[in-house]
Tab-separated table of C-alpha atoms in Angstrom:
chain	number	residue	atom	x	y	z
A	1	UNK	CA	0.000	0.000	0.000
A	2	UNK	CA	1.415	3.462	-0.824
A	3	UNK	CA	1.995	5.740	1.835
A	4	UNK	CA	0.353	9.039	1.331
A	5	UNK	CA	2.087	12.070	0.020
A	6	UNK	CA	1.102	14.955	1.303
A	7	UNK	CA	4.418	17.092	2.025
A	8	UNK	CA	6.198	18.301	-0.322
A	9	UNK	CA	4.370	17.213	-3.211
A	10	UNK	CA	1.267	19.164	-1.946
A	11	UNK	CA	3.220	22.030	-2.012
A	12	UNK	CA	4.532	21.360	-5.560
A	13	UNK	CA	1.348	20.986	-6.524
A	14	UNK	CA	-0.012	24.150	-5.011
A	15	UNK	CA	2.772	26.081	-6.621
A	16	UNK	CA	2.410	25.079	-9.800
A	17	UNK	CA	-1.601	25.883	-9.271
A	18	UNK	CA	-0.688	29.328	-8.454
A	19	UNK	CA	1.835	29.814	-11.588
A	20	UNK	CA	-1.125	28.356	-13.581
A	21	UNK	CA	-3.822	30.885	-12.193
A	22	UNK	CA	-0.839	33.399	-13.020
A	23	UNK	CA	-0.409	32.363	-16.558
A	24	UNK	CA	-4.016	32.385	-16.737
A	25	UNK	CA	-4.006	36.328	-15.933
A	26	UNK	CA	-1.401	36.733	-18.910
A	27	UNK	CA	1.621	36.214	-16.798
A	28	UNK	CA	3.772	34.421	-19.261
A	29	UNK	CA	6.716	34.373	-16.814
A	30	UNK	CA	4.693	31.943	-15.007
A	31	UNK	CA	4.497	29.807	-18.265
A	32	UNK	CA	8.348	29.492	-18.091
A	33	UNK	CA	8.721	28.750	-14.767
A	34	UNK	CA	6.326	25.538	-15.154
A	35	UNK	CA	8.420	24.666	-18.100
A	36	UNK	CA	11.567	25.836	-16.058
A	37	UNK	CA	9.941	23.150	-13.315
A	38	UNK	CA	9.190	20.364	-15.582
A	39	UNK	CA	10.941	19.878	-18.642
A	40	UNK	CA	13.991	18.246	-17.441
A	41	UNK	CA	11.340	14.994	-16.141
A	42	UNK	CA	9.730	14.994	-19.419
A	43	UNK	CA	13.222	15.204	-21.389
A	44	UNK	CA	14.442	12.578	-18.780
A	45	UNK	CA	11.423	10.467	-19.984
A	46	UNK	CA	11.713	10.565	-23.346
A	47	UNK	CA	15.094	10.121	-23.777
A	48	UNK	CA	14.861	6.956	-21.736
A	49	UNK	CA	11.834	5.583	-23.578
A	50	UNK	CA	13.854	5.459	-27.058
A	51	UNK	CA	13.830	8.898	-28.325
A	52	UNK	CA	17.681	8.887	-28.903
A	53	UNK	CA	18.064	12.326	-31.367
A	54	UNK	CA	18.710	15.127	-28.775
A	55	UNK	CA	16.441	17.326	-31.636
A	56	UNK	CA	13.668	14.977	-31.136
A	57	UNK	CA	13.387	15.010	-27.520
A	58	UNK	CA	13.267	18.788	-27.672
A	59	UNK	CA	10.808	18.622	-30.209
A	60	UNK	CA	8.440	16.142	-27.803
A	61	UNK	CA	8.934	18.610	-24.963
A	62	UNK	CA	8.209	21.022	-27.014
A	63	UNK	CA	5.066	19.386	-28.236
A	64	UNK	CA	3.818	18.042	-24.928
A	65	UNK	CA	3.350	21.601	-23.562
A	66	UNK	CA	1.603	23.070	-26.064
A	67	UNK	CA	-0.439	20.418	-25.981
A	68	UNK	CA	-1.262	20.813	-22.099
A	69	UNK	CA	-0.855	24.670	-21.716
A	70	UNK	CA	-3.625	24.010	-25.290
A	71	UNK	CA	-5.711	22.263	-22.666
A	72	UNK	CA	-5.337	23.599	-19.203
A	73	UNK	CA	-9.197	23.985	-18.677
A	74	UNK	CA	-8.509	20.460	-18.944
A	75	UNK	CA	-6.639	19.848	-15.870
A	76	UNK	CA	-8.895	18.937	-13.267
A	77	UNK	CA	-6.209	18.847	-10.776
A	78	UNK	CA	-6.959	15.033	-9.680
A	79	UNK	CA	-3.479	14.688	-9.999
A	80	UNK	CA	-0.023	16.119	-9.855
A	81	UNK	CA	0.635	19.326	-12.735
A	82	UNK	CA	3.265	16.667	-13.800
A	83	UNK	CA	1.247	13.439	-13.742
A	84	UNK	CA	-0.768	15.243	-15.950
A	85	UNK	CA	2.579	16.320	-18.326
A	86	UNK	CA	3.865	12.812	-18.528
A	87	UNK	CA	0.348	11.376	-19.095
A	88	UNK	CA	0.452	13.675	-22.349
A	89	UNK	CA	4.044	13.062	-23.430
A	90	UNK	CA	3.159	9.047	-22.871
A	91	UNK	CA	0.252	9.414	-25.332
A	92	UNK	CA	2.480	11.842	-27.655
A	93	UNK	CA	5.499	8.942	-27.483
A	94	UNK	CA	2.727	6.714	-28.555
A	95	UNK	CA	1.790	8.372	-31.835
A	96	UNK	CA	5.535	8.931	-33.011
A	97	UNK	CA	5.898	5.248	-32.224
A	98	UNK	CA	3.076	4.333	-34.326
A	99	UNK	CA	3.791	6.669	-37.102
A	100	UNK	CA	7.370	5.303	-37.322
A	101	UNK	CA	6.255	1.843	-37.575
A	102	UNK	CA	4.249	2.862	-40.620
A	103	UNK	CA	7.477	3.948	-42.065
A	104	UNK	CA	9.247	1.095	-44.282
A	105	UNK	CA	12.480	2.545	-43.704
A	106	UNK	CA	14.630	3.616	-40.806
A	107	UNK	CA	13.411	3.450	-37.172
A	108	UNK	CA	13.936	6.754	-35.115
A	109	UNK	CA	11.967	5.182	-32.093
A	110	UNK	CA	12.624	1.770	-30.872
A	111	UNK	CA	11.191	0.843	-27.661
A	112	UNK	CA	12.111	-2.870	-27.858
A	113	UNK	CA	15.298	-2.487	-29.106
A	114	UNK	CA	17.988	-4.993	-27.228
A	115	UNK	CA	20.623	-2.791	-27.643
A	116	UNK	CA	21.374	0.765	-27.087
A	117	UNK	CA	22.776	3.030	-29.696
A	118	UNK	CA	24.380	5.963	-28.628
A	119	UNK	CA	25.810	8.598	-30.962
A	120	UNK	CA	29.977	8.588	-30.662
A	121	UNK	CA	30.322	11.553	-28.505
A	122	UNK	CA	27.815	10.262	-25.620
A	123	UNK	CA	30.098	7.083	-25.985
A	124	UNK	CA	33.093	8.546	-25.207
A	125	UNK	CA	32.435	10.739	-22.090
A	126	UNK	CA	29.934	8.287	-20.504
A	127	UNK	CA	30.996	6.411	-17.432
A	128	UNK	CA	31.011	2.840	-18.077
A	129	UNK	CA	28.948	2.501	-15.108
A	130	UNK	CA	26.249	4.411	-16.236
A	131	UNK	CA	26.750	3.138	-19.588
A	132	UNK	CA	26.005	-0.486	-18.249
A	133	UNK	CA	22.882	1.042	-16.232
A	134	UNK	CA	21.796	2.428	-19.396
A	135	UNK	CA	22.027	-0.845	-21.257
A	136	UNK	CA	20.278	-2.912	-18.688
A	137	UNK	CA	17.330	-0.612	-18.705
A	138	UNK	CA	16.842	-0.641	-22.160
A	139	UNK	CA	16.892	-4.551	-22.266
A	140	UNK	CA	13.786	-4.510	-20.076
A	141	UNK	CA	10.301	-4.647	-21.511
A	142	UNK	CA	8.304	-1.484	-22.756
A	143	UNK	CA	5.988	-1.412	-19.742
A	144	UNK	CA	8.876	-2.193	-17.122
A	145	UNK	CA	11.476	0.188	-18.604
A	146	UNK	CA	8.615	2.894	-18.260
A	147	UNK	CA	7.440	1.952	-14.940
A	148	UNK	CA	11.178	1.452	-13.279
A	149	UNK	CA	12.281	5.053	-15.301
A	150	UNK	CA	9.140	6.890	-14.020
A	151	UNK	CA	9.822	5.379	-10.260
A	152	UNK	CA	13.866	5.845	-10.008
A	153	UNK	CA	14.438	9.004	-12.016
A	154	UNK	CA	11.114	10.669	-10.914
A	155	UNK	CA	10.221	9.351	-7.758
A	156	UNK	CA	6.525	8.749	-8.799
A	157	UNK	CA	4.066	6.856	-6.347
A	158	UNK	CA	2.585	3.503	-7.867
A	159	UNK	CA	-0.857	5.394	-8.216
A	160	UNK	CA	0.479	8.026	-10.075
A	161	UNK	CA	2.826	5.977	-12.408
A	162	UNK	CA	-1.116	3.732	-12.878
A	163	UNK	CA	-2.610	6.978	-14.035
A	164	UNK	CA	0.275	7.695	-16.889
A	165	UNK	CA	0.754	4.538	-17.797
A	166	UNK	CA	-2.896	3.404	-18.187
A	167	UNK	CA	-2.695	0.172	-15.424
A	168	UNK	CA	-3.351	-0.360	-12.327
A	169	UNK	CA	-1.317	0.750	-8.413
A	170	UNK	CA	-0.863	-3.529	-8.153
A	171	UNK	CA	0.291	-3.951	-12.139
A	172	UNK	CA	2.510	-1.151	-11.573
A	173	UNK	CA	3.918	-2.462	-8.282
A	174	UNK	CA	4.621	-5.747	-10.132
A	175	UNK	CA	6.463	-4.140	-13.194
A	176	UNK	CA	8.690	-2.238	-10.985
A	177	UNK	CA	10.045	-5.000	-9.039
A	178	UNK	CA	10.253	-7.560	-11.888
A	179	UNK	CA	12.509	-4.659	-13.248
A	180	UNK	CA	14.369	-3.983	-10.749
A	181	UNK	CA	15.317	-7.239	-10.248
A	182	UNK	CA	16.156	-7.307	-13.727
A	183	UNK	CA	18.440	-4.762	-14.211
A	184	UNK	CA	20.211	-5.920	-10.507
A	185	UNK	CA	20.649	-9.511	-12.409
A	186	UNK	CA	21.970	-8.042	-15.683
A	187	UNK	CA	24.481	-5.984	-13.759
A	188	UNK	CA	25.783	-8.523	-11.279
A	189	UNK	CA	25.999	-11.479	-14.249
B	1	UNK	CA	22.817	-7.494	-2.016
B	2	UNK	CA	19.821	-8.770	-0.411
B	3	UNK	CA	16.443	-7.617	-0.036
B	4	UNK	CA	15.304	-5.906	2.935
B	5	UNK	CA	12.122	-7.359	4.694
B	6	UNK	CA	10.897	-4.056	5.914
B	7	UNK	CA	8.876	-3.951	2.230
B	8	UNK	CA	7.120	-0.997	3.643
B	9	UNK	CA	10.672	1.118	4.413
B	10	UNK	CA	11.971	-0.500	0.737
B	11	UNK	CA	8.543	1.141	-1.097
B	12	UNK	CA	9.495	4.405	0.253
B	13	UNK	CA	13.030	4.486	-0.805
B	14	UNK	CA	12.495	6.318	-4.726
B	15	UNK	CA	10.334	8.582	-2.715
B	16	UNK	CA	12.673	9.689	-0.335
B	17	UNK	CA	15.414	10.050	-3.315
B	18	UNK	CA	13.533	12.419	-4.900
B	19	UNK	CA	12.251	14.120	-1.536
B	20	UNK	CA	8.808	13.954	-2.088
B	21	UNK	CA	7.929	12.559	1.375
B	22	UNK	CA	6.236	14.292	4.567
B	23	UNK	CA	9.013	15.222	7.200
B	24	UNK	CA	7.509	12.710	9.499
B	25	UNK	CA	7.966	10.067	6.552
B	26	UNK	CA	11.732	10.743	6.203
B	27	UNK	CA	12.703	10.986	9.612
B	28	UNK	CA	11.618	7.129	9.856
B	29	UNK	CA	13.431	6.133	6.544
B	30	UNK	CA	16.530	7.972	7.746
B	31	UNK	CA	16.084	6.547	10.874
B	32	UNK	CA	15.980	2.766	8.854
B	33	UNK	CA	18.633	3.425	6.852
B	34	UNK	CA	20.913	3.890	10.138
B	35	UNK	CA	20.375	0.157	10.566
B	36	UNK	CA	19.624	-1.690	7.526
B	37	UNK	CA	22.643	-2.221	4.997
B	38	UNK	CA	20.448	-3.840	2.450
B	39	UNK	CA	18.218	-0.897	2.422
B	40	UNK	CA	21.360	1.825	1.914
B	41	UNK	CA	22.614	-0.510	-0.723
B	42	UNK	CA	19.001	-0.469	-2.643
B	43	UNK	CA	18.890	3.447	-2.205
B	44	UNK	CA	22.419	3.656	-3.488
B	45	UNK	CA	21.722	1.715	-6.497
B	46	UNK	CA	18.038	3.365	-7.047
B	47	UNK	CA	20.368	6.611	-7.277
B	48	UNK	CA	22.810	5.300	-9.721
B	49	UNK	CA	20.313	4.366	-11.602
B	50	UNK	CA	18.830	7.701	-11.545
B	51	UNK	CA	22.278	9.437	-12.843
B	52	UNK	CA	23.071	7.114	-15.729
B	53	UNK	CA	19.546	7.598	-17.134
B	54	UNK	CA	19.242	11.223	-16.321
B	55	UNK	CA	22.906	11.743	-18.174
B	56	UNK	CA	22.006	11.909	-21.711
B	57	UNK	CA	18.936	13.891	-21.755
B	58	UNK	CA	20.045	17.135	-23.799
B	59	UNK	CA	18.818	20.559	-21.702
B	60	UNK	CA	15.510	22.233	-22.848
B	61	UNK	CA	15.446	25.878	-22.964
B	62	UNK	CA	12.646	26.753	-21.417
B	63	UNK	CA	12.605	30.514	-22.513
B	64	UNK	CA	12.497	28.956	-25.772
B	65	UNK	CA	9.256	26.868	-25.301
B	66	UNK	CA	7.798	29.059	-23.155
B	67	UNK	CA	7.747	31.408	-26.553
B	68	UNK	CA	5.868	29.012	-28.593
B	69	UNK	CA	2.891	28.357	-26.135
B	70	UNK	CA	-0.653	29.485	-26.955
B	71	UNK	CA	-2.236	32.185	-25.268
B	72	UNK	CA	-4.719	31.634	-22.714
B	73	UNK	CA	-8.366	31.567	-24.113
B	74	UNK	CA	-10.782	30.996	-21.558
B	75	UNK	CA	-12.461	27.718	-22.812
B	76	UNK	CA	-14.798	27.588	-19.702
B	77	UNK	CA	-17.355	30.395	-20.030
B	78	UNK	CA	-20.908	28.567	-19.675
B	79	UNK	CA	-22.022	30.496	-23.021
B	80	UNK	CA	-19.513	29.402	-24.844
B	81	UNK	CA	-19.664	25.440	-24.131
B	82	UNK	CA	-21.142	23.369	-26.535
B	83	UNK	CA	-23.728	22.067	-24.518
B	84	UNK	CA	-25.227	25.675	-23.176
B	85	UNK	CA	-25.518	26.246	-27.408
B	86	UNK	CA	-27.338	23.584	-27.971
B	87	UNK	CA	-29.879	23.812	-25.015
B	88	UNK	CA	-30.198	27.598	-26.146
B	89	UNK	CA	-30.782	26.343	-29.642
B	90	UNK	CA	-33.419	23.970	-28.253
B	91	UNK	CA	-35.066	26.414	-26.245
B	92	UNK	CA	-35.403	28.637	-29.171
B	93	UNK	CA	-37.459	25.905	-31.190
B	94	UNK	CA	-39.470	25.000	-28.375
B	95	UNK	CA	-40.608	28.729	-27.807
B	96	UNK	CA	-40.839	29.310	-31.459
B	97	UNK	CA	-42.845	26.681	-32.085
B	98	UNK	CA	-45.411	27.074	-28.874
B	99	UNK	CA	-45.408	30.585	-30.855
B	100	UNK	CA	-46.267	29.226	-34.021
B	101	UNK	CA	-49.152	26.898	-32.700
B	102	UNK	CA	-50.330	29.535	-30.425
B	103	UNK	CA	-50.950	31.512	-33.166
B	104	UNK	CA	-52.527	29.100	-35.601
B	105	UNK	CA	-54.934	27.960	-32.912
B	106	UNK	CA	-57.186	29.092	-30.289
B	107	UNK	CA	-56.450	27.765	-26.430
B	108	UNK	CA	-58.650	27.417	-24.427
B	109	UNK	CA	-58.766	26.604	-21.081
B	110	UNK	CA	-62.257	24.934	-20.318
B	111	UNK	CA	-64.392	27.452	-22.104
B	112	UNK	CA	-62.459	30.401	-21.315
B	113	UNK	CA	-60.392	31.230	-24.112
B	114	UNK	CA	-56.886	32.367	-23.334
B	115	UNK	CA	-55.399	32.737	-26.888
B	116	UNK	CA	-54.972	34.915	-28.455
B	117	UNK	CA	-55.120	37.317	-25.804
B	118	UNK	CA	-58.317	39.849	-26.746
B	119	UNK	CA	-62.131	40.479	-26.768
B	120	UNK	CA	-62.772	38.580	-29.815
B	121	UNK	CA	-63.594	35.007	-29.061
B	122	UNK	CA	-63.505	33.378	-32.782
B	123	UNK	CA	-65.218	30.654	-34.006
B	124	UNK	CA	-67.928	32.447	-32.305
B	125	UNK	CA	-71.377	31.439	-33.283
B	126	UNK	CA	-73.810	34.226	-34.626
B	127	UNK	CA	-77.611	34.341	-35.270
B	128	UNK	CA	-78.499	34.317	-38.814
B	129	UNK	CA	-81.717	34.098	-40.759
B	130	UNK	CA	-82.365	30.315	-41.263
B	131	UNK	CA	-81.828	30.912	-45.394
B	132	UNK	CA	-78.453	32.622	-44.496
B	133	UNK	CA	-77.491	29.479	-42.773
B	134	UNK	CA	-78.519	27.544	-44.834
B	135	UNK	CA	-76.429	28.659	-47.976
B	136	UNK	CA	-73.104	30.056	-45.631
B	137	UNK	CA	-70.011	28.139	-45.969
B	138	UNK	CA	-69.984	26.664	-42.839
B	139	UNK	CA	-72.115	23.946	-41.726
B	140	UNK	CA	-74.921	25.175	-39.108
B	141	UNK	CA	-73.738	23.951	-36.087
B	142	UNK	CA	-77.360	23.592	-34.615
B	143	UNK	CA	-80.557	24.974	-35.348
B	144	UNK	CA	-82.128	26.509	-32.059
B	145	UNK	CA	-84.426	28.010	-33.529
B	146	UNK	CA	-86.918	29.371	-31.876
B	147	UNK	CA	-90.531	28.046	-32.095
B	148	UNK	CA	-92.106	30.007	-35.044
B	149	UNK	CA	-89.036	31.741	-35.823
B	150	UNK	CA	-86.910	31.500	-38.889
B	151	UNK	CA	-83.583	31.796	-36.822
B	152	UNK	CA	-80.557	29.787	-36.864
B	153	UNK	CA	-77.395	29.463	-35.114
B	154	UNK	CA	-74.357	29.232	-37.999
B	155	UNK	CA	-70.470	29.009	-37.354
B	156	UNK	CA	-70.083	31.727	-40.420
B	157	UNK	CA	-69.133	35.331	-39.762
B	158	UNK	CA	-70.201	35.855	-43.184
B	159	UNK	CA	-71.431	39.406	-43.119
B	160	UNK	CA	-74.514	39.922	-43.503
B	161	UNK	CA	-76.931	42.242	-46.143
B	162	UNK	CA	-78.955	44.816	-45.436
B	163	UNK	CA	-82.053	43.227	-46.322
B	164	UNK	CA	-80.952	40.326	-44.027
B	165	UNK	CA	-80.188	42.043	-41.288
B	166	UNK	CA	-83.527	43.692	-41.504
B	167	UNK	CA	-85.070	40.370	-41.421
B	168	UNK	CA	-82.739	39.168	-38.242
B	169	UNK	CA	-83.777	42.261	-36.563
B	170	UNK	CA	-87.349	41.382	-37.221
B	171	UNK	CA	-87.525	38.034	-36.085
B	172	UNK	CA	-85.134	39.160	-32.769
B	173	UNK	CA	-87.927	41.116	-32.275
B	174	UNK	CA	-90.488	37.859	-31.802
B	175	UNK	CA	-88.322	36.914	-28.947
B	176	UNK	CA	-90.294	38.243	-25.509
B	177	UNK	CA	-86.892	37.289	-23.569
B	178	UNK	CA	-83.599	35.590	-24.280
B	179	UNK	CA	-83.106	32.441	-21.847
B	180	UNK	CA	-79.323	32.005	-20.196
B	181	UNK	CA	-78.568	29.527	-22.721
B	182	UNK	CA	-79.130	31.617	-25.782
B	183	UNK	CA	-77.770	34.678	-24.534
B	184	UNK	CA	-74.613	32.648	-24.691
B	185	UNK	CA	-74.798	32.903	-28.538
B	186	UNK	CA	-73.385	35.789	-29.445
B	187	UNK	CA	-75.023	38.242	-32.365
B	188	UNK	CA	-71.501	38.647	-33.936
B	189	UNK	CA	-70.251	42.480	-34.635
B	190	UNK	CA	-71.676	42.562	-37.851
B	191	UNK	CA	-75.177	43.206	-36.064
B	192	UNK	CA	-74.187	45.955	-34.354
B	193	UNK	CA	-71.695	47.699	-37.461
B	194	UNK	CA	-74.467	47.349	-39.630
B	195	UNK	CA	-76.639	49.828	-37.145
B	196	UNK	CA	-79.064	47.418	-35.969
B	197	UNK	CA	-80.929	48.738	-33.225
């Protein structure tokens, strides 16, 4: 059973209500500091669900608050400002996955890829530690990669990592630890 | 390294990475992590794995995206939702159409008529000569005529002649006294325009 969260992500949450009443009033400063606040978790989740082209990630950022700051009337507040962000990128991720698969040619998504590719510059600063962190995650499945990333790099509660992901607290619960004792076992063999 | 048995202390551990629990909440994890190894070890690795990911995520400039959001346009206002339009739109048949059949037909409410809203209660009947009756568009509705008298109630308004009136003033004239019931039908305007009595 999760533990309730009522500290510091309250006040998160309150602050980012205020800077959206703010933007509301035609403070755009307050639009920047939500993006300020956010976009690192949403680059941080794309880049570790497959989008490798630093251009592309950008570009899904980009997208993914138009598309909510398009549709904050929207944003009944049942949730976390940034629930709600990922819960957009996730269904944005899903429609550049599908549209690449519909390409014949080239693949600049691949969520089930074995094997990272990382461009020759990331490959030669990157610890070889993280570099073997990196490669374990991406051997997991879709659905555990997304549920261990959206636990360990985001600290997200099993209910709220249900709501972006479309499953259930339990299901959730279940991916994480399958993954985590995944990646532990690809490290240590 | 092993798993810690304290599964509730373990759940918390991403949590209290990314400080996102209630100062009571991380005193007691802090407090656990004093005396549990396995616990320390899971946090440590939760954290590693936190860095490795995080380390090739390009930085967004948020300046730069905050430029290219939409203004905000008020999507809320009742009179603007779809659904307020349509009742409005519905309303405005309903009324327009009670309009429409008000107007094409008389209401009444028992025998009181309440539309349309005046003096003039149509369809009213009106006392003709018999022959009048007799060739007027409308049927007769009933012939209460009385005894000896060549009257007779019609639906028309036709108007009526001189020479006809003449003869409707006449026979009125037979009549010693109008009972209740035939006071209720009306000698239409045309009775009185014409200068009867």
């Amino acid at each position: 059973m999760n533990p309730p969260q009522p500290g510091r992500s309250d006040d998160d949450d309150a602050t980012d209500q205020d800077l959206i009443a703010r933007w509301k009033a035609g403070d755009q400063l307050a639009a920047t500091a939500l993006v300020e606040r956010h976009a690192p978790s949403l680059a941080r989740f794309a880049g570790s669900s497959g989008v490798r082209d630093a251009t592309d990630i950008d570009e899904l950022v980009q997208d993914t608050f138009v598309r909510a700051f398009g549709s904050l009337d929207g944003f009944r507040g049942d949730s976390s400002f940034r629930t709600w962000l990922f819960t957009i990128e996730r269904r944005l991720l899903m429609d550049r996955i599908r549209a690449q698969r519909r390409r014949p040619q080239g693949s600049e998504i691949d969520e089930s890829d074995a094997a990272t590719q990382f461009n020759a510059l990331d490959e030669m600063v990157a610890d070889d530690a993280e570099r073997e962190v990196r490669a374990a995650v991406d051997r997991l499945s879709p659905t555990q990669r997304e549920v261990f990333l959206l636990r360990v790099t985001e600290g997200l509660s099993y209910r709220d990592i249900a709501r972006i992901a479309g499953t259930t607290e339990g299901a959730a619960r279940v991916h994480y630890h399958n993954a985590m004792r995944a990646v532990k076992e690809m490290l240590d063999g | 390294m092993g798993d810690c048995s304290n599964v509730e202390m373990r759940e918390l551990l991403p949590e209290y990475l990314h400080d996102r629990l209630s100062a009571a909440e991380r005193g007691q994890v802090a407090a656990h992590l004093d005396v549990c190894a396995d616990c320390r070890a899971e946090l440590a690795f939760i954290e590693r794995a936190h860095r490795s990911v995080s380390a090739r995520v390009p930085v967004i400039d948020a300046s730069r995206v905050a430029s290219r959001l939409p203004l905000y346009r008020a999507t809320s206002a009742w009179w603007r939702r779809p659904s307020t339009l349509a009742i409005a739109a519905g309303l405005l048949v309903v009324v327009g159409g009670s309009t429409w059949f008000w107007q094409r037909n008389d209401v009444y409410v028992g025998s009181r008529p309440v539309w349309p809203p005046t003096a003039q209660v149509p369809n009213s009947v009106v006392v003709v000569p018999a022959e009048v009756a007799s060739r007027g568009a409308s049927t007769a509705v009933a012939n209460r005529s009385a005894k000896g008298s060549n009257l007779a109630v019609s639906e028309t308004l036709t108007d009526l002649s001189d020479k006809e009136l003449r003869t409707l003033l006449e026979e009125l004239g037979k009549f010693e006294a109008l009972t209740s019931s035939e006071t209720d039908v009306i000698a239409g305007p045309s009775v009185g325009r014409r200068g009867g009595t």
